[in-house]
Coordinates of C-alpha atoms in Angstrom, one line a residue:
P24 CA 7.0 -1.3 95.1
V25 CA 10.2 -1.3 97.1
R26 CA 13.7 -1.2 95.6
V27 CA 17.2 -2.3 96.6
I28 CA 19.5 0.8 96.6
Y29 CA 22.6 -1.1 97.8
E30 CA 23.8 -4.6 97.9
D31 CA 27.0 -6.5 98.7
D32 CA 27.8 -10.1 99.9
D33 CA 26.5 -9.4 103.3
L34 CA 23.5 -7.0 103.1
L35 CA 20.7 -5.4 101.2
A36 CA 19.7 -1.8 101.8
V37 CA 16.1 -1.4 100.8
D38 CA 14.2 2.0 100.3
K39 CA 11.0 1.6 102.5
P40 CA 8.1 3.9 101.5
C41 CA 6.0 5.7 104.0
G42 CA 2.8 4.1 104.9
M43 CA 4.2 0.5 104.8
S44 CA 4.6 -1.4 108.1
F45 CA 7.7 -3.5 108.6
H46 CA 5.6 -6.6 109.4
S47 CA 2.2 -7.2 107.8
D48 CA -0.6 -5.2 109.3
D49 CA -2.9 -7.2 111.7
L50 CA -6.5 -7.8 111.2
E51 CA -7.5 -4.8 113.4
G52 CA -9.4 -2.4 111.4
V53 CA -10.4 -4.9 108.7
E54 CA -14.2 -5.2 108.6
E55 CA -15.4 -8.7 109.3
G56 CA -17.2 -10.3 106.4
T57 CA -15.4 -8.5 103.7
N58 CA -12.7 -9.6 101.3
E59 CA -10.4 -6.9 102.7
K60 CA -7.0 -8.2 103.6
P61 CA -4.5 -6.6 106.0
A62 CA -1.8 -4.7 104.1
P63 CA 1.5 -6.7 103.5
G64 CA 4.5 -5.4 105.4
L65 CA 7.9 -4.6 103.9
L66 CA 9.3 -8.1 104.7
A67 CA 6.4 -9.8 103.0
V68 CA 6.6 -7.5 100.0
I69 CA 10.4 -8.2 99.6
R70 CA 10.0 -12.0 99.9
A71 CA 7.1 -12.0 97.4
A72 CA 9.3 -9.9 95.0
Q73 CA 12.2 -12.3 95.5
E74 CA 10.0 -15.3 94.7
N75 CA 8.6 -13.8 91.4
G76 CA 11.9 -12.2 90.4
S77 CA 10.5 -8.6 90.7
L78 CA 12.7 -7.2 93.4
V79 CA 13.9 -3.9 91.9
G80 CA 17.7 -3.5 92.0
S81 CA 18.6 -7.1 93.0
D82 CA 18.3 -10.7 91.9
Y83 CA 19.1 -12.1 95.3
V84 CA 16.7 -14.9 96.3
G85 CA 18.3 -16.1 99.6
P86 CA 17.4 -15.6 103.2
L87 CA 17.2 -12.2 104.7
H88 CA 17.6 -11.3 108.4
S89 CA 16.2 -7.9 109.6
V90 CA 18.6 -5.9 111.8
H91 CA 16.4 -2.8 112.5
R92 CA 12.9 -1.5 111.6
L93 CA 11.3 1.7 110.7
D94 CA 7.9 2.8 111.9
K95 CA 5.0 2.6 109.4
V96 CA 4.9 6.5 109.0
T97 CA 8.7 6.7 108.3
S98 CA 10.3 6.2 105.0
G99 CA 13.9 5.5 104.6
I100 CA 16.6 2.9 104.2
T101 CA 16.1 -0.4 106.0
L102 CA 19.0 -2.9 106.2
F103 CA 18.7 -6.7 105.8
A104 CA 21.6 -9.1 106.4
K105 CA 22.1 -12.0 104.0
T106 CA 23.8 -14.2 106.6
R107 CA 23.4 -14.8 110.4
V108 CA 26.9 -13.6 111.0
A109 CA 26.2 -10.3 109.2
A110 CA 22.9 -10.0 111.1
A111 CA 24.6 -10.4 114.4
H112 CA 27.4 -8.0 113.5
L113 CA 24.9 -5.3 112.3
S114 CA 22.5 -5.8 115.2
E115 CA 25.4 -5.3 117.6
Q116 CA 26.3 -2.1 115.8
F117 CA 22.7 -0.8 116.2
R118 CA 22.7 -1.9 119.9
L119 CA 25.9 -0.1 120.6
R120 CA 24.7 3.0 118.7
R121 CA 27.5 2.9 116.2
V122 CA 25.2 3.3 113.3
H123 CA 24.6 7.0 112.5
K124 CA 20.9 7.7 111.8
Y125 CA 19.5 10.8 110.3
Y126 CA 15.9 11.7 110.1
V127 CA 14.6 14.4 107.8
A128 CA 11.2 16.0 108.2
L129 CA 9.5 18.4 105.8
S130 CA 7.3 21.2 106.9
A131 CA 5.1 23.6 104.9
K132 CA 5.7 26.3 107.5
R133 CA 8.7 28.4 107.5
P134 CA 10.8 28.5 110.6
K135 CA 11.5 31.9 112.2
K136 CA 15.3 31.2 112.1
K137 CA 17.3 29.7 109.2
M138 CA 19.3 27.4 111.4
G139 CA 19.3 26.4 115.0
T140 CA 19.4 23.6 117.6
V141 CA 16.5 22.2 119.4
S142 CA 17.6 21.0 122.8
G143 CA 15.5 19.2 125.4
E144 CA 14.7 15.9 126.9
M145 CA 11.8 13.7 125.5
T146 CA 9.4 12.3 128.0
R147 CA 5.9 10.6 127.6
A148 CA 2.8 12.6 128.4
R149 CA -0.1 10.9 130.1
R150 CA -1.7 9.6 126.9
G151 CA 1.4 8.3 125.4
A152 CA 2.3 11.2 123.2
W153 CA 5.9 12.6 123.3
R154 CA 6.6 16.0 124.8
L155 CA 9.7 18.1 125.0
V156 CA 10.9 19.4 128.4
K157 CA 13.7 22.0 128.8
R158 CA 16.3 19.7 130.2
P159 CA 19.0 19.3 127.5
S160 CA 20.1 15.7 126.9
K161 CA 23.3 15.0 125.1
D162 CA 21.8 12.1 123.3
E163 CA 18.7 14.0 122.0
R164 CA 20.2 17.0 120.2
N165 CA 18.7 17.9 116.9
E166 CA 19.8 20.4 114.2
A167 CA 17.4 22.3 112.1
R168 CA 18.2 24.0 108.8
N169 CA 16.0 25.8 106.1
D170 CA 17.9 24.7 102.9
K171 CA 16.2 26.8 100.3
E172 CA 14.6 30.2 100.4
G173 CA 10.8 29.9 99.6
D174 CA 11.0 26.1 99.5
D175 CA 9.7 23.6 102.1
S176 CA 11.6 23.7 105.3
T177 CA 13.9 20.8 105.8
R178 CA 14.7 19.8 109.3
V179 CA 17.6 17.4 109.9
T180 CA 17.9 15.5 113.2
R181 CA 20.7 13.6 114.7
N182 CA 20.2 10.7 117.0
G183 CA 16.8 10.0 118.7
S184 CA 14.0 8.7 116.7
P185 CA 11.3 10.0 114.3
Q186 CA 9.0 10.6 117.2
V187 CA 11.7 12.7 118.9
A188 CA 12.2 14.8 115.7
T189 CA 8.5 15.3 115.2
T190 CA 7.9 16.4 118.8
K191 CA 10.8 18.8 118.7
F192 CA 9.7 20.3 115.4
S193 CA 6.2 20.8 116.7
S194 CA 7.7 22.7 119.7
R195 CA 8.8 25.2 117.0
G196 CA 5.2 25.2 115.4
L197 CA 6.5 23.3 112.3
V198 CA 4.5 20.3 112.5
K199 CA 1.4 18.9 114.3
P200 CA 2.4 15.5 115.6
K201 CA 0.0 12.5 116.0
S202 CA 0.0 10.8 119.3
A203 CA 2.6 8.0 119.6
E204 CA 1.6 4.6 118.7

């Protein structure tokens, strides 16, 4: 179940769980001749919850306009505008990079240093996976921090994307990234 964590006259902020696509999954991977159906995406889940009155944290039943998306493997806050004017404004803020996004990754491995900065430029490898090269890029700087002794290591990244964060953390041996989709 998804839940609304913030609402005002112009927008809904929804907590998207990991493993849920934004749009409904396609039929790829669904075995023919079975009753198996593609998994509904975030948008379909929200609209169904609006229709049956089970949207946690909101009783809003009007139209929703998506202004950005998160990958299937990424959990986090997804914004929906309630009006076209709000959608245009929020979309423009994302386009102009005025929205500050933070990605957090957890690793069971402990980093060698408690804090640090991972710098480098992201490029695509031959088979589509991301890789880190040693040319620092102002827009792709990430900070790393170990918040608690003996606990999972928390990595906080500024700018970029989840793929950028995962690749940079794997360069430190903290995660094993899957190839980019």
